[in-house]
Short mmCIF file of C-alpha atoms in Angstrom, two decimals:
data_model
loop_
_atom_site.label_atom_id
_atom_site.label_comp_id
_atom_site.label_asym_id
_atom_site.label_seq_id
_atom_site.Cartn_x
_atom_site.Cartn_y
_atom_site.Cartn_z
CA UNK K 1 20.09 -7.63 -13.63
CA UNK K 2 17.50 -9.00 -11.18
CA UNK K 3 17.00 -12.61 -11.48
CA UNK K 4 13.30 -13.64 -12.29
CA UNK K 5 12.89 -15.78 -8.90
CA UNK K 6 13.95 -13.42 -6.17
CA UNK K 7 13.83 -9.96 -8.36
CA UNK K 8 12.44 -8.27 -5.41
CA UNK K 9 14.80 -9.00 -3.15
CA UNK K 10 17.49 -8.04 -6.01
CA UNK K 11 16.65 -4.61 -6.35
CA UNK K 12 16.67 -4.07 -2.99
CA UNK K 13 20.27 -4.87 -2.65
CA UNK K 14 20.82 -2.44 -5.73
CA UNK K 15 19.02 0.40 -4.43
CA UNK K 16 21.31 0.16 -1.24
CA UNK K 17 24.33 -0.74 -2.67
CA UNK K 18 24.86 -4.21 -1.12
CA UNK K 19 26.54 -7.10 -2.57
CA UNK K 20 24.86 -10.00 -3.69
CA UNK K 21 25.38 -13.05 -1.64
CA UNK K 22 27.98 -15.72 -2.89
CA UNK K 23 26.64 -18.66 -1.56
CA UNK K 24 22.90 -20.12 -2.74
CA UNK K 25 19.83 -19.05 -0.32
CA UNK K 26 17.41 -21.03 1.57
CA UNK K 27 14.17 -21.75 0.99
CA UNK K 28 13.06 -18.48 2.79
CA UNK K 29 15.15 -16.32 0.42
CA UNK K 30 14.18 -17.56 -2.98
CA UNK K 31 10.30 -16.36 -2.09
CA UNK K 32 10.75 -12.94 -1.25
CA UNK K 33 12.13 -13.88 2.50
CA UNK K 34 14.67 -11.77 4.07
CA UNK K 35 16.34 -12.76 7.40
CA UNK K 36 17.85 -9.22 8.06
CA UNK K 37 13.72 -8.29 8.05
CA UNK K 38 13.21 -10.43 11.01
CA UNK K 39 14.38 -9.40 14.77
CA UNK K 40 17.60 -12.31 15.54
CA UNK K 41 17.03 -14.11 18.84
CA UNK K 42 19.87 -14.29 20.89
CA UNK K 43 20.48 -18.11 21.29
CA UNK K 44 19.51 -19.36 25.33
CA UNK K 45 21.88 -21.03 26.72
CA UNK K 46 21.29 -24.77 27.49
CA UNK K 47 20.57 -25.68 31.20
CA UNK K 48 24.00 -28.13 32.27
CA UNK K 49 22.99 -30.67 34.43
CA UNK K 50 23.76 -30.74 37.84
CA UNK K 51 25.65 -33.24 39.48
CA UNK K 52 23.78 -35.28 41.92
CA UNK K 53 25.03 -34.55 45.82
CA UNK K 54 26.45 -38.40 46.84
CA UNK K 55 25.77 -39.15 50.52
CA UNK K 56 28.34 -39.23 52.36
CA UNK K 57 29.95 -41.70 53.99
CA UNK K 58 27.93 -43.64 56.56
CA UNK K 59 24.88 -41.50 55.65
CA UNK K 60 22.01 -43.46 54.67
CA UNK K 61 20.70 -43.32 50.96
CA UNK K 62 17.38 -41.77 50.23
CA UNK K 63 14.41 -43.67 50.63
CA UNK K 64 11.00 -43.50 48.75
CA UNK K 65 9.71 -41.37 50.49
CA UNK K 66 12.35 -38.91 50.30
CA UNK K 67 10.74 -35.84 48.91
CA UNK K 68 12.85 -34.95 45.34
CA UNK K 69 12.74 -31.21 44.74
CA UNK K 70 10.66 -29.74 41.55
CA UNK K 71 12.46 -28.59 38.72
CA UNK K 72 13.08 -24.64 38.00
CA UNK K 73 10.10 -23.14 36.38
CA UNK K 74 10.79 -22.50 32.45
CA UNK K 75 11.07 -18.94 31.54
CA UNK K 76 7.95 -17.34 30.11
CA UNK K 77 8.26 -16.80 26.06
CA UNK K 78 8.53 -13.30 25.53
CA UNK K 79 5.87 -10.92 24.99
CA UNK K 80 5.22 -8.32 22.10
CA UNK K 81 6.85 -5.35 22.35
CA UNK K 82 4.76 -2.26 23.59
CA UNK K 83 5.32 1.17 22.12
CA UNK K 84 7.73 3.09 24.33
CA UNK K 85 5.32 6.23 24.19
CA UNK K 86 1.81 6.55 23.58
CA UNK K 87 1.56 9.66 20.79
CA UNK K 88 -1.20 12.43 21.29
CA UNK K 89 -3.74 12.44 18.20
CA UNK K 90 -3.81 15.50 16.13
CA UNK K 91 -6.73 16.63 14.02
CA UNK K 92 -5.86 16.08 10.04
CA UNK K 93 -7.08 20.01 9.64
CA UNK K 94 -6.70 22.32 12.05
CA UNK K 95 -9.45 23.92 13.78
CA UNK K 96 -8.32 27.55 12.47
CA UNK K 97 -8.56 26.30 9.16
CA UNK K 98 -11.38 23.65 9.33
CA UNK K 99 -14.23 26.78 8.49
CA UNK K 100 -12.49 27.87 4.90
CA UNK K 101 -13.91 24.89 3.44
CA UNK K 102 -16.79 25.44 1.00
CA UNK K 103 -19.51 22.96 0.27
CA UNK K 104 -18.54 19.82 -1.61
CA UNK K 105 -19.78 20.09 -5.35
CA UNK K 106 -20.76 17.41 -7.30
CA UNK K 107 -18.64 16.24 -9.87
CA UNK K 108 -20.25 17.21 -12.90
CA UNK K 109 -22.91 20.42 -13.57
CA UNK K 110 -26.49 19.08 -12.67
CA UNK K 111 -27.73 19.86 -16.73
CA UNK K 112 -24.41 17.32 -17.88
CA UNK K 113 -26.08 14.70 -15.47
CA UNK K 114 -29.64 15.53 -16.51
CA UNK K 115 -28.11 14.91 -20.54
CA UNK K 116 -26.19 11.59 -19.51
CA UNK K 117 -29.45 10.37 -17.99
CA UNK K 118 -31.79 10.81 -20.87
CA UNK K 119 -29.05 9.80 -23.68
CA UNK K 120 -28.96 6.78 -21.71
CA UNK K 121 -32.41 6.47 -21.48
CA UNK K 122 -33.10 6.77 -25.37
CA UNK K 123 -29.96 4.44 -26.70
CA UNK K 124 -30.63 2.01 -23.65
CA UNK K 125 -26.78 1.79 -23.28
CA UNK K 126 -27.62 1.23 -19.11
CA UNK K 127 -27.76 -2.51 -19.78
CA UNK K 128 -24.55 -2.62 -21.35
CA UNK K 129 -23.20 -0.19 -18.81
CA UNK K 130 -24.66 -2.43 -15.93
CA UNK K 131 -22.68 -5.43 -17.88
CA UNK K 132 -19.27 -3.48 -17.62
CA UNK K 133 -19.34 -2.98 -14.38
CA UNK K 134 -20.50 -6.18 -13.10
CA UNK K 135 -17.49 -7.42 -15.25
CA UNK K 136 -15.33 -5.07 -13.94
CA UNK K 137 -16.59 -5.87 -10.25
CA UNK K 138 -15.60 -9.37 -10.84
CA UNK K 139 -11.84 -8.73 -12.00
CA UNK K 140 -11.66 -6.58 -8.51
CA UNK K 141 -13.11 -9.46 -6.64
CA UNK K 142 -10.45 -11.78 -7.52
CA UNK K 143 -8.96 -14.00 -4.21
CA UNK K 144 -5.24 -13.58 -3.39
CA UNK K 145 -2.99 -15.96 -1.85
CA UNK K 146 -0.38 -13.44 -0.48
CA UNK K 147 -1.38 -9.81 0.03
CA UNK K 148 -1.01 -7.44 -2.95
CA UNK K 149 1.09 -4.26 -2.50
CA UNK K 150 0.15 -1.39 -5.48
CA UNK K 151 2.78 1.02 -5.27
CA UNK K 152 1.15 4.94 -6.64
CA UNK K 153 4.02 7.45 -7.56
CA UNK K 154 4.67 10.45 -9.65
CA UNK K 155 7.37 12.60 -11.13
CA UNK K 156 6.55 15.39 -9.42
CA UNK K 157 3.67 17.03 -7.26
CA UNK K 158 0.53 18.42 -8.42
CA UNK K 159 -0.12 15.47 -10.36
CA UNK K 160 -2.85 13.54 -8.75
CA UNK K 161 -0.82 11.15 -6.91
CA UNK K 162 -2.56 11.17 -3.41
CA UNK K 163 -5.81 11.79 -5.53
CA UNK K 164 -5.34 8.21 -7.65
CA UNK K 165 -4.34 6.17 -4.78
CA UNK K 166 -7.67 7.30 -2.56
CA UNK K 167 -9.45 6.04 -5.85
CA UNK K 168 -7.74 2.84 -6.02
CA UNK K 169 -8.20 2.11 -1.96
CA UNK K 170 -11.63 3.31 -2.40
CA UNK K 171 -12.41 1.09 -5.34
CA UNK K 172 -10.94 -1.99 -3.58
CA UNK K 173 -12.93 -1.57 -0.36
CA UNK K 174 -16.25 -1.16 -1.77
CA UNK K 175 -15.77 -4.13 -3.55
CA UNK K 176 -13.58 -6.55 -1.93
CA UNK K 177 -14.55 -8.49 0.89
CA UNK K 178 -10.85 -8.82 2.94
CA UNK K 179 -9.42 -5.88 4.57
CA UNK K 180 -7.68 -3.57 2.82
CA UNK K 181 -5.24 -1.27 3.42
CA UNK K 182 -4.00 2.26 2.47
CA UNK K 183 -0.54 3.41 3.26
CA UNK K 184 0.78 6.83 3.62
CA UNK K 185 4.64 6.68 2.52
CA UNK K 186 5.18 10.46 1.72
CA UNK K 187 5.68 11.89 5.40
CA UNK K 188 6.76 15.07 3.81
CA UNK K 189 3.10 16.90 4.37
CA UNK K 190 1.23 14.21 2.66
CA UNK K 191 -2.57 14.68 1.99
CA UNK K 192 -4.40 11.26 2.06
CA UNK K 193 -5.83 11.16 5.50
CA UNK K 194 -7.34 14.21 4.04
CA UNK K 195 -8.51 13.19 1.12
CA UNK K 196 -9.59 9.98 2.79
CA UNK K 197 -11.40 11.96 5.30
CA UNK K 198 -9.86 11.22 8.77
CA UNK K 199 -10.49 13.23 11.69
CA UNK K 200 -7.79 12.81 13.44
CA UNK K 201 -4.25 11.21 13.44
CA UNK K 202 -2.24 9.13 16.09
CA UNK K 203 0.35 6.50 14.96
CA UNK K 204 2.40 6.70 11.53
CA UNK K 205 4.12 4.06 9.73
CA UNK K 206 7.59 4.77 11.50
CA UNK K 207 5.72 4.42 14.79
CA UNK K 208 4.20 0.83 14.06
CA UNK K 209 7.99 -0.24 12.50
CA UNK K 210 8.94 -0.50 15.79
CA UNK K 211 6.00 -1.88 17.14
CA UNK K 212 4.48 -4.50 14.81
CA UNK K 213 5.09 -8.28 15.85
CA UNK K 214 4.98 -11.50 13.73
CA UNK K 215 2.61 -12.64 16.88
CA UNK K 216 0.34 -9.90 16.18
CA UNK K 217 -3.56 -10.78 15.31
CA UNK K 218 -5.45 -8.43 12.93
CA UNK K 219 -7.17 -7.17 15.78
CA UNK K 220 -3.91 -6.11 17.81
CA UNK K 221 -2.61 -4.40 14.14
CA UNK K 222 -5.63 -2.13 13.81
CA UNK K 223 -5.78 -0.52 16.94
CA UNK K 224 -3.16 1.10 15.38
CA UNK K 225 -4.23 2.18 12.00
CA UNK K 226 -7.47 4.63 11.41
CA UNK K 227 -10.61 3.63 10.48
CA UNK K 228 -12.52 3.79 7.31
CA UNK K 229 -15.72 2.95 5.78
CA UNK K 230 -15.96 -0.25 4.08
CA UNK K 231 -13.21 -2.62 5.57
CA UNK K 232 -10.31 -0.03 5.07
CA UNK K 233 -7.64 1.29 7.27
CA UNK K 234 -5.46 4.12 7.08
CA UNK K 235 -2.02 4.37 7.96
CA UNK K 236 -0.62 7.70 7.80
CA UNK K 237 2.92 8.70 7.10
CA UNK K 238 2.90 11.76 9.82
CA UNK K 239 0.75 14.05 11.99
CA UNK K 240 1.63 16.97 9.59
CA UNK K 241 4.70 18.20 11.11
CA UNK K 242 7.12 19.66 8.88
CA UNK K 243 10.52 17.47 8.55
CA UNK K 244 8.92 14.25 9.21
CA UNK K 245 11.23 11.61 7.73
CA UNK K 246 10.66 7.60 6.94
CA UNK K 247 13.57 6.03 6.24
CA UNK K 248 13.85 2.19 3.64
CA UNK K 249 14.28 -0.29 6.66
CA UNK K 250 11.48 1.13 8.54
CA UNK K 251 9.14 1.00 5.52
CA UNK K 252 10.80 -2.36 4.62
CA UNK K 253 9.54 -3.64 8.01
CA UNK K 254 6.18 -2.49 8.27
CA UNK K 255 5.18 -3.50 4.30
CA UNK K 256 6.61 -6.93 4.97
CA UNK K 257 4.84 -8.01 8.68
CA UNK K 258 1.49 -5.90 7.14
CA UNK K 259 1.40 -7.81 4.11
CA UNK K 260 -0.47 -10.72 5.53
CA UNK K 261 -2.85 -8.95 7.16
CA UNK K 262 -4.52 -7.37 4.14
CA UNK K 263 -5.87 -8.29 1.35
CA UNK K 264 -4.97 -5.62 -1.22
CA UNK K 265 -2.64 -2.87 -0.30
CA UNK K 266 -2.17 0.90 -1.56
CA UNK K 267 0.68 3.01 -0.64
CA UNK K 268 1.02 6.65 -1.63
CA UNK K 269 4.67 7.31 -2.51
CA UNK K 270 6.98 10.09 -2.69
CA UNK K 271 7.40 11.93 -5.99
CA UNK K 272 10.28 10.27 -7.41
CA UNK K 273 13.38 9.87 -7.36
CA UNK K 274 12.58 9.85 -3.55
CA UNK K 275 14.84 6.42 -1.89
CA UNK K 276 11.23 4.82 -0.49
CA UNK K 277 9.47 5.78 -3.48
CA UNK K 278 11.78 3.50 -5.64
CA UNK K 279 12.05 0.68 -2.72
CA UNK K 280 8.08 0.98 -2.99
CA UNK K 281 8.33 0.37 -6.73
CA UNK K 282 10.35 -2.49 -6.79
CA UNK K 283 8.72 -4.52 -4.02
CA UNK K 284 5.20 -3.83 -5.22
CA UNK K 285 3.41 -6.08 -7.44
CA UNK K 286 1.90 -3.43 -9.33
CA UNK K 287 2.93 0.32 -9.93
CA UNK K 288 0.75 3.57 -10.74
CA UNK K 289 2.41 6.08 -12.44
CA UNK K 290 -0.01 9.55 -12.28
CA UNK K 291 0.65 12.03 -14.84
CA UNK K 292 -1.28 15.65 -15.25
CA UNK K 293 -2.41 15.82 -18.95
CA UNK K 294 -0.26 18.62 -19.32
CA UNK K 295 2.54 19.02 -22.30
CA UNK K 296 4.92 19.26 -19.63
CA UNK K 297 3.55 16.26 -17.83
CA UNK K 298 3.51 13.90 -20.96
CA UNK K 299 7.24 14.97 -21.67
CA UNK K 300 8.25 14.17 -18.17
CA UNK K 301 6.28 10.67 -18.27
CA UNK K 302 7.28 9.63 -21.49
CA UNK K 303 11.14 10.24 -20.51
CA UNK K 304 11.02 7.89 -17.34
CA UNK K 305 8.52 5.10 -19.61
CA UNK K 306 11.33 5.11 -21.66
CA UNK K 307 14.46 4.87 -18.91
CA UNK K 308 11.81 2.03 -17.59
CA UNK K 309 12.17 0.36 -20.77
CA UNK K 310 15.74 -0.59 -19.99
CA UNK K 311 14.96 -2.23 -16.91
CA UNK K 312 13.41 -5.74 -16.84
CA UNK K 313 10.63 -6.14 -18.91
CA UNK K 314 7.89 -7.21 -15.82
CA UNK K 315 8.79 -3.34 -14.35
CA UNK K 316 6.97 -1.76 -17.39
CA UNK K 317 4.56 -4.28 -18.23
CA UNK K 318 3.54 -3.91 -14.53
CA UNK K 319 3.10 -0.15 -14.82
CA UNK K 320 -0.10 2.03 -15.40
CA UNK K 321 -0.08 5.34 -16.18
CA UNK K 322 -3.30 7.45 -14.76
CA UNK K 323 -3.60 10.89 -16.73
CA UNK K 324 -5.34 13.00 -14.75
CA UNK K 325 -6.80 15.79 -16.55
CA UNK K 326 -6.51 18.46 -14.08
CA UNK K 327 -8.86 20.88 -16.33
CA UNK K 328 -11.58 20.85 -18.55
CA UNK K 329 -10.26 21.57 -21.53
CA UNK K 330 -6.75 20.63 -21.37
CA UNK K 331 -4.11 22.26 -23.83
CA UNK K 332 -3.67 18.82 -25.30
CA UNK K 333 -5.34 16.20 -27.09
CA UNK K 334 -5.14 13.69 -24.51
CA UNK K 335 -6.01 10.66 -26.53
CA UNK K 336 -3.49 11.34 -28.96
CA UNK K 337 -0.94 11.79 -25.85
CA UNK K 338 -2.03 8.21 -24.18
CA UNK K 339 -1.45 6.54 -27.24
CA UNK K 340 2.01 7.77 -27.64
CA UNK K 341 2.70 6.97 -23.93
CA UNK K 342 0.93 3.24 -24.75
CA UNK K 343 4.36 2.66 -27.96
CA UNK K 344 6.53 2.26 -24.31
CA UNK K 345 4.60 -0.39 -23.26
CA UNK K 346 3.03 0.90 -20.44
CA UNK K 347 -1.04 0.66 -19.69
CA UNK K 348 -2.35 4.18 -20.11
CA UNK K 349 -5.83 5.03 -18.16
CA UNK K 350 -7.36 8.60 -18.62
CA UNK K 351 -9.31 9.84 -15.79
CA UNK K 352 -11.56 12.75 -16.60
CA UNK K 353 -11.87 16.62 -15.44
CA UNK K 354 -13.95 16.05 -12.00
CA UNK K 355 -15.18 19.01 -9.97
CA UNK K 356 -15.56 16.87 -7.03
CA UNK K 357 -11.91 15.86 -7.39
CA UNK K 358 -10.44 19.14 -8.43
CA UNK K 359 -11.77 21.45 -5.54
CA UNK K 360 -9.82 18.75 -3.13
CA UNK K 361 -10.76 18.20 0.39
CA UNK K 362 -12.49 14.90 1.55
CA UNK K 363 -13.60 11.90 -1.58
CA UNK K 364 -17.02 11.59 -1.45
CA UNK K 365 -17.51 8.90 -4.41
CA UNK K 366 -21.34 9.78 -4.26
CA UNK K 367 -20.31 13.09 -5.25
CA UNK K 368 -18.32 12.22 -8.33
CA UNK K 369 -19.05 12.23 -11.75
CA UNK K 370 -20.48 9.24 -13.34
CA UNK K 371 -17.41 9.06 -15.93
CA UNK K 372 -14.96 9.67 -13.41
CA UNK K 373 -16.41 6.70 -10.87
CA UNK K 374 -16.71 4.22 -14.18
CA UNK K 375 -12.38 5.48 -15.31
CA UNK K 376 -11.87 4.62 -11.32
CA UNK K 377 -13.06 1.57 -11.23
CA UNK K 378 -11.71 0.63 -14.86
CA UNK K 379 -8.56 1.56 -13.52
CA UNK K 380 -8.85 -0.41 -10.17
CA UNK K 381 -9.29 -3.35 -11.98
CA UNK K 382 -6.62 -3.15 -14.75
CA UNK K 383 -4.24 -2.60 -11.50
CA UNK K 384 -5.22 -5.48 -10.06
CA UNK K 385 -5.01 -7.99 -12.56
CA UNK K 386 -1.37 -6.83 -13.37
CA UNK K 387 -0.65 -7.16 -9.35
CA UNK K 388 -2.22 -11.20 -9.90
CA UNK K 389 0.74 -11.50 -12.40
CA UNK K 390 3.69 -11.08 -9.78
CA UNK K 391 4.03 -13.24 -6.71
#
C-alpha cells in the first residue's frame, strides 16, 4: 500500500510494475522527486594538469617578462534543446465541415430566464445569490505553493468528460490571477481544443516532452501551448489524426517540468482503464469523476466508487463525481442517485440539462444557463479545496 509521504511516487511504481527501492531515498524522493524524471549528465572529465616544460640545460630560466600563455577557454554550458522539427498547424475543424455548425443557443429558453429573473426579483434571493458566489470566488482564489494538477476522467465516453474539464479550466481562469493551464491527455480524437474554441493546432503534449527544459522561463513554455482568454493555455493531446498515441513517461515528463509554471492545472484524461488515465489519477491532487445521469451511468460509477473504496482512503476522499444530466428529463431521479453515490464517500456535484452545453461546439459561458454557470463554479471550488489537501 502506498505510504502516506511519497504515495505518489508509490503508485507509480505499481502501475508499471517496478520494485520498490531497498535502500531509504533522499531528500528529493520523499517530496514527490524522481531522478529517472530528470535528463542524467554525463560526468566531464577533470582537466589533469600539465607538467611544466623544464629548461633545459644551459638554457636560461624565464624572466618577468616572459609572456605566460592564457588558459583554454571553459566550455560553454549547454543550451536548451530545440525541437528537431517545426510541426505545421492544423485547423481544430476542418474547413469542409466548419459551415454545418448552427448558431450557438443559449442555455436555457428565453421565458425560463424571463421566470428566474422576476422570482428573483420578488423573493430578493439576488443578495444571497451575490453572497454565494463571492464566497465561492474566494475558495477559487486561494494561493498555492506548488502547482495543482486536477485530473478529469470517466468510465466511458459520452459522459461529459471533455465538457467538465473546459468548465473547471474555465472557472479557474476567470477567477484566478496565475496562469493556468488545460491539458489534453486523450490523443485518441479528443475534443477540448474544440470545446475550448481554438482555431488552430501546432504542438501536442508528446511534442513538448521532448522539448521542455528545467531552464525554461514561462515565456519560452508558452510559445508552445495555445492561447486562451483569461490567462489560460491549451495544450492539446494531437492535431486530430487518427492513432495518435501518448505514452506514461512522456506525460510523466511534461506534468512534472509544467507543474511550476502554472498555477492550477486541468488535464482531460482517457476513459478509464486507459494506462495515462490512471498515472493521471494517482499523481493529481484532485480527481473528477463525470458520470451521465443515466441508470446505466450510476451503475457503472457506483461499481468503481466502490473498487475505490479499497484503495487508500485520500483516493476517494479526493474524488468528485460531476453528474451530468445529458437530458431534460432524465429517466432517473437524480437526487436520489447522488445520494446513493455520496454512502461511498465520494463528493457528488449535479450539473444541470444545458442547451448551450448539449448542442456541443465552442463554451461560450455567456451563453449558459444561469444554474449551470452557478453548479460550475460550485463545482470548481469544491475541486479545489480537495486539491489544497494533498501536497
Amino acid at each position: 500500500m502506498p505510504n502516506a509521504d511519497n504515495w505518489q511516487g508509490d503508485v507509480l511504481r505499481d502501475l508499471r510494475g517496478t520494485p520498490p527501492p531497498q535502500r531509504a531515498q533522499s531528500h528529493g524522493a520523499a517530496h514527490g522527486h524522481h531522478p529517472a524524471q530528470e535528463q542524467r549528465q554525463p560526468p566531464q572529465e577533470q582537466p589533469q594538469p600539465q607538467p611544466q616544460p623544464q629548461p633545459r640545460t644551459g638554457a636560461r630560466a624565464p624572466g618577468p617578462n616572459t609572456p605566460v600563455p592564457s588558459p583554454a577557454p571553459a566550455t560553454p554550458p549547454a543550451r536548451a534543446r530545440r525541437p528537431a522539427r517545426s510541426p505545421d498547424s492544423r485547423p481544430v475543424v476542418d474547413s469542409a465541415l466548419s459551415g454545418t455548425a448552427r448558431r450557438p443557443r443559449q442555455g436555457e429558453p428565453a421565458a425560463a430566464r424571463v421566470s428566474r429573473a422576476i422570482r428573483r426579483i420578488v423573493s430578493s434571493s439576488a443578495a444571497r445569490e451575490v453572497a454565494e458566489i463571492t464566497r465561492t470566488a474566494e475558495r477559487i482564489q486561494q494561493p498555492v505553493t506548488t502547482g495543482r494538477q486536477i485530473a478529469v476522467t470517466s468510465i466511458r465516453g459520452g459522459a461529459g468528460k471533455t465538457t467538465v474539464a473546459a468548465l473547471l479550466g474555465t472557472a479557474y481562469a476567470h477567477y484566478r490571477q496565475d496562469p493556468v493551464l488545460l491539458v489534453e491527455a486523450d490523443p485518441a480524437l479528443g475534443s477540448l481544443p474544440l470545446r475550448l474554441g481554438a482555431e488552430t493546432l501546432r504542438w501536442t503534449t508528446a511534442d513538448l516532452a521532448d522539448i521542455v527544459e528545467p531552464q525554461m522561463s514561462l515565456l519560452d513554455v508558452t510559445g508552445y501551448l495555445v492561447q486562451l482568454p483569461d490567462n489560460a493555455w491549451l495544450l492539446p493531446g494531437s492535431q486530430g489524426r487518427i492513432g495518435a498515441m501518448l505514452d506514461t513517461a512522456a506525460y510523466e515528463r511534461v506534468m512534472v517540468a509544467l507543474r511550476r509554471y502554472f498555477g492550477v492545472t486541468v488535464v482531460d484524461c482517457e476513459t478509464l482503464p486507459a494506462e495515462v488515465a490512471r498515472v493521471a489519477l494517482s499523481a493529481a491532487q484532485a480527481r473528477v469523476l463525470a458520470a451521465p445521469a443515466t441508470l446505466d451511468g450510476i451503475t457503472s460509477t457506483y461499481a468503481v466508487l466502490q473498487w475505490m473504496q479499497g484503495l487508500p482512503r485520500h483516493m476517494i476522499a479526493g474524488t468528485v463525481v460531476a453528474l451530468t444530466s445529458t437530458t431534460s428529463r432524465p429517466g432517473i431521479d437524480v437526487e436520489d442517485a447522488a445520494e446513493k453515490l455520496r454512502s461511498t464517500g465520494a463528493t457528488v456535484h449535479v450539473l444541470p440539462h444545458d442547451r448551450h452545453l448539449a448542442a456541443g461546439g465552442a463554451l461560450r459561458t455567456e451563453l449558459l444557463a444561469r444554474p449551470t454557470r452557478l453548479a460550475a463554479t460550485r463545482l470548481a471550488a469544491e475541486v479545489f479545496q480537495l486539491s489544497q489537501k494533498r501536497r
